[in-house]
mmCIF file of C-alpha atoms in Angstrom:
data_model
loop_
_atom_site.group_PDB
_atom_site.id
_atom_site.type_symbol
_atom_site.label_atom_id
_atom_site.label_comp_id
_atom_site.label_asym_id
_atom_site.label_seq_id
_atom_site.Cartn_x
_atom_site.Cartn_y
_atom_site.Cartn_z
ATOM 1 C CA MET A 1 15.186 -21.492 16.122
ATOM 2 C CA THR A 2 13.898 -22.810 19.472
ATOM 3 C CA SER A 3 10.286 -23.005 20.225
ATOM 4 C CA LYS A 4 10.819 -20.451 22.975
ATOM 5 C CA GLU A 5 12.644 -17.951 20.306
ATOM 6 C CA HIS A 6 9.685 -18.455 17.845
ATOM 7 C CA LEU A 7 7.098 -17.539 20.546
ATOM 8 C CA GLU A 8 9.193 -14.446 21.494
ATOM 9 C CA LYS A 9 9.407 -13.424 17.808
ATOM 10 C CA GLU A 10 5.507 -14.101 17.323
ATOM 11 C CA LEU A 11 4.914 -11.917 20.703
ATOM 12 C CA SER A 12 7.008 -9.062 19.474
ATOM 13 C CA SER A 13 5.187 -9.128 16.151
ATOM 14 C CA VAL A 14 1.826 -9.083 17.773
ATOM 15 C CA TYR A 15 2.899 -6.274 19.957
ATOM 16 C CA ASN A 16 4.123 -4.244 17.069
ATOM 17 C CA GLU A 17 0.847 -4.711 15.110
ATOM 18 C CA LEU A 18 -0.970 -3.632 18.387
ATOM 19 C CA ASP A 19 1.093 -0.591 18.640
ATOM 20 C CA ILE A 20 0.394 0.461 14.821
ATOM 21 C CA LEU A 21 -3.331 -0.082 15.517
ATOM 22 C CA MET A 22 -3.388 1.862 18.567
ATOM 23 C CA SER A 23 -1.338 4.858 17.148
ATOM 24 C CA ILE A 24 -3.765 4.711 14.130
ATOM 25 C CA THR A 25 -6.828 4.754 16.502
ATOM 26 C CA GLU A 26 -5.373 7.693 18.397
ATOM 27 C CA ARG A 27 -4.787 9.712 15.317
ATOM 28 C CA ILE A 28 -8.019 9.251 13.410
ATOM 29 C CA LYS A 29 -10.944 11.393 14.448
ATOM 30 C CA MET A 30 -14.704 10.815 13.745
ATOM 31 C CA ASP A 31 -15.092 14.172 11.871
ATOM 32 C CA MET A 32 -12.326 13.230 9.430
ATOM 33 C CA ASN A 33 -13.020 12.631 5.840
ATOM 34 C CA ILE A 34 -11.765 9.533 4.134
ATOM 35 C CA HIS A 35 -8.660 11.244 2.561
ATOM 36 C CA ASP A 36 -7.520 12.655 5.851
ATOM 37 C CA ALA A 37 -8.169 9.318 7.742
ATOM 38 C CA LEU A 38 -6.067 7.571 4.999
ATOM 39 C CA ASP A 39 -3.206 10.081 5.259
ATOM 40 C CA GLU A 40 -3.203 9.361 8.937
ATOM 41 C CA ILE A 41 -3.008 5.647 8.419
ATOM 42 C CA VAL A 42 -0.109 6.131 5.971
ATOM 43 C CA HIS A 43 1.708 8.425 8.205
ATOM 44 C CA THR A 44 1.435 6.117 11.070
ATOM 45 C CA ILE A 45 2.683 2.835 9.070
ATOM 46 C CA LEU A 46 5.788 4.921 7.720
ATOM 47 C CA GLU A 47 6.367 6.191 11.218
ATOM 48 C CA LYS A 48 6.323 2.735 12.631
ATOM 49 C CA ILE A 49 7.665 0.408 9.766
ATOM 50 C CA ASP A 50 10.601 0.907 7.588
ATOM 51 C CA TYR A 51 8.679 1.244 4.093
ATOM 52 C CA ASP A 52 9.706 3.585 1.396
ATOM 53 C CA LEU A 53 6.063 3.959 0.403
ATOM 54 C CA CYS A 54 2.623 3.272 1.656
ATOM 55 C CA SER A 55 -0.567 4.167 0.024
ATOM 56 C CA PHE A 56 -4.121 3.047 -0.863
ATOM 57 C CA ALA A 57 -5.901 2.261 -4.064
ATOM 58 C CA LEU A 58 -9.626 2.672 -3.683
ATOM 59 C CA ILE A 59 -12.425 1.577 -6.031
ATOM 60 C CA ASP A 60 -15.019 4.131 -6.839
ATOM 61 C CA GLU A 61 -18.666 4.206 -5.798
ATOM 62 C CA ASN A 62 -19.587 2.773 -9.280
ATOM 63 C CA ASP A 63 -17.362 -0.234 -8.588
ATOM 64 C CA GLN A 64 -15.467 0.078 -11.754
ATOM 65 C CA TYR A 65 -12.301 2.454 -11.439
ATOM 66 C CA MET A 66 -9.600 2.384 -9.015
ATOM 67 C CA GLN A 67 -7.380 5.232 -8.194
ATOM 68 C CA VAL A 68 -4.132 5.548 -5.894
ATOM 69 C CA HIS A 69 -4.881 7.650 -2.961
ATOM 70 C CA ASN A 70 -2.779 10.953 -3.205
ATOM 71 C CA THR A 71 -0.879 10.580 0.013
ATOM 72 C CA ILE A 72 0.842 13.973 1.038
ATOM 73 C CA PHE A 73 4.175 13.755 -0.975
ATOM 74 C CA SER A 74 5.892 15.406 1.848
ATOM 75 C CA GLU A 75 5.310 11.940 3.693
ATOM 76 C CA ILE A 76 7.423 10.085 1.116
ATOM 77 C CA LYS A 77 9.544 12.436 -0.740
ATOM 78 C CA GLU A 78 12.535 11.447 1.433
ATOM 79 C CA ARG A 79 12.188 7.688 0.795
ATOM 80 C CA VAL A 80 11.265 7.271 -2.986
ATOM 81 C CA SER A 81 13.534 7.722 -5.960
ATOM 82 C CA PHE A 82 10.816 9.739 -8.009
ATOM 83 C CA ASN A 83 9.461 13.277 -8.032
ATOM 84 C CA GLU A 84 6.156 14.753 -7.258
ATOM 85 C CA GLU A 85 5.316 15.137 -10.795
ATOM 86 C CA LYS A 86 5.574 11.263 -11.150
ATOM 87 C CA TRP A 87 3.489 10.813 -7.980
ATOM 88 C CA ASP A 88 0.876 13.116 -9.170
ATOM 89 C CA ALA A 89 0.710 10.964 -12.673
ATOM 90 C CA ILE A 90 0.371 7.772 -10.631
ATOM 91 C CA THR A 91 -2.337 9.198 -8.437
ATOM 92 C CA SER A 92 -4.321 10.977 -11.126
ATOM 93 C CA GLU A 93 -4.746 7.652 -13.280
ATOM 94 C CA LYS A 94 -7.927 5.745 -13.030
ATOM 95 C CA TYR A 95 -7.720 1.980 -13.639
ATOM 96 C CA ASN A 96 -10.711 -0.116 -14.741
ATOM 97 C CA TYR A 97 -9.911 -2.604 -12.027
ATOM 98 C CA LYS A 98 -12.018 -5.473 -13.530
ATOM 99 C CA LYS A 99 -9.970 -5.291 -16.779
ATOM 100 C CA SER A 100 -6.498 -3.956 -15.982
ATOM 101 C CA ASP A 101 -3.487 -6.163 -15.259
ATOM 102 C CA ALA A 102 -1.971 -3.588 -12.815
ATOM 103 C CA TRP A 103 -0.935 -5.186 -9.604
ATOM 104 C CA ILE A 104 -3.246 -2.994 -7.611
ATOM 105 C CA CYS A 105 -6.211 -4.160 -9.770
ATOM 106 C CA LYS A 106 -5.139 -7.954 -9.422
ATOM 107 C CA THR A 107 -5.025 -7.510 -5.718
ATOM 108 C CA ALA A 108 -8.520 -6.210 -5.579
ATOM 109 C CA LYS A 109 -9.971 -8.603 -8.233
ATOM 110 C CA ASN A 110 -8.701 -11.632 -6.926
ATOM 111 C CA ARG A 111 -8.845 -10.450 -3.223
ATOM 112 C CA GLN A 112 -5.264 -11.796 -2.654
ATOM 113 C CA GLU A 113 -2.166 -10.183 -1.484
ATOM 114 C CA ILE A 114 0.828 -9.734 -3.790
ATOM 115 C CA TYR A 115 4.253 -10.105 -2.000
ATOM 116 C CA ILE A 116 7.401 -10.014 -3.790
ATOM 117 C CA PRO A 117 10.432 -9.743 -1.252
ATOM 118 C CA LYS A 118 13.030 -9.547 -3.848
ATOM 119 C CA ILE A 119 12.250 -8.542 -7.555
ATOM 120 C CA ASP A 120 13.006 -11.023 -10.105
ATOM 121 C CA TYR A 121 12.721 -9.148 -13.434
ATOM 122 C CA CYS A 122 12.608 -12.368 -15.425
ATOM 123 C CA SER A 123 9.170 -13.225 -13.720
ATOM 124 C CA LEU A 124 7.746 -9.778 -14.614
ATOM 125 C CA SER A 125 6.128 -8.736 -17.715
ATOM 126 C CA LYS A 126 7.459 -5.808 -19.795
ATOM 127 C CA ASP A 127 5.169 -3.210 -18.222
ATOM 128 C CA GLU A 128 5.966 -4.468 -14.854
ATOM 129 C CA GLN A 129 9.661 -4.373 -15.431
ATOM 130 C CA THR A 130 9.309 -0.853 -16.607
ATOM 131 C CA PHE A 131 7.279 0.363 -13.400
ATOM 132 C CA ILE A 132 9.820 -1.626 -11.170
ATOM 133 C CA SER A 133 12.896 0.067 -12.759
ATOM 134 C CA GLU A 134 11.518 3.508 -13.274
ATOM 135 C CA PHE A 135 10.447 3.629 -9.551
ATOM 136 C CA ASN A 136 13.484 1.711 -8.363
ATOM 137 C CA ILE A 137 11.308 -0.823 -6.226
ATOM 138 C CA THR A 138 13.324 -3.670 -4.768
ATOM 139 C CA SER A 139 10.409 -5.268 -2.968
ATOM 140 C CA LEU A 140 6.701 -5.074 -2.988
ATOM 141 C CA TYR A 141 3.654 -6.012 -0.876
ATOM 142 C CA MET A 142 -0.047 -5.238 -1.789
ATOM 143 C CA LEU A 143 -3.054 -6.185 0.246
ATOM 144 C CA PRO A 144 -6.694 -5.820 -0.825
ATOM 145 C CA VAL A 145 -8.933 -3.690 1.067
ATOM 146 C CA VAL A 146 -11.822 -5.867 1.964
ATOM 147 C CA LEU A 147 -14.822 -5.449 4.479
ATOM 148 C CA ASN A 148 -17.046 -8.538 4.869
ATOM 149 C CA ASP A 149 -17.807 -9.538 1.165
ATOM 150 C CA ALA A 150 -17.092 -5.990 -0.195
ATOM 151 C CA VAL A 151 -13.742 -5.106 -1.819
ATOM 152 C CA PHE A 152 -12.950 -1.278 -1.407
ATOM 153 C CA GLY A 153 -9.422 -1.424 -2.966
#
């Protein structure tokens, strides 16, 4: 790839990020509660980027438990290989994020992204293998939600 092609690719990437941010900014209203705002963010990301699933896992106000935000299932049902009952089970579980080895908890605890572009079952724990196969996940990307020094999810 030439330096010009590389620069064009970088500019395109920045443009796409700005487009997503502008769309999110337009959709979120000051009087929205946090759950509606998260739904709007998820909706925008799914609309702009070809993901099967996008959600947030937030830490409670006591800084102990983490729970996956219950994104409106209709936003994801066409893209995922599990039903609403399984989604409800995922979003109703509370994880002790400081003790759990779940990926969402590791992301928050370590303040580090997890990116697995292609799932390699040999490198996963038995629980991770079960989760991946049950939900037919082929790749995974998780980011911590951090503002200043505080981790929110």
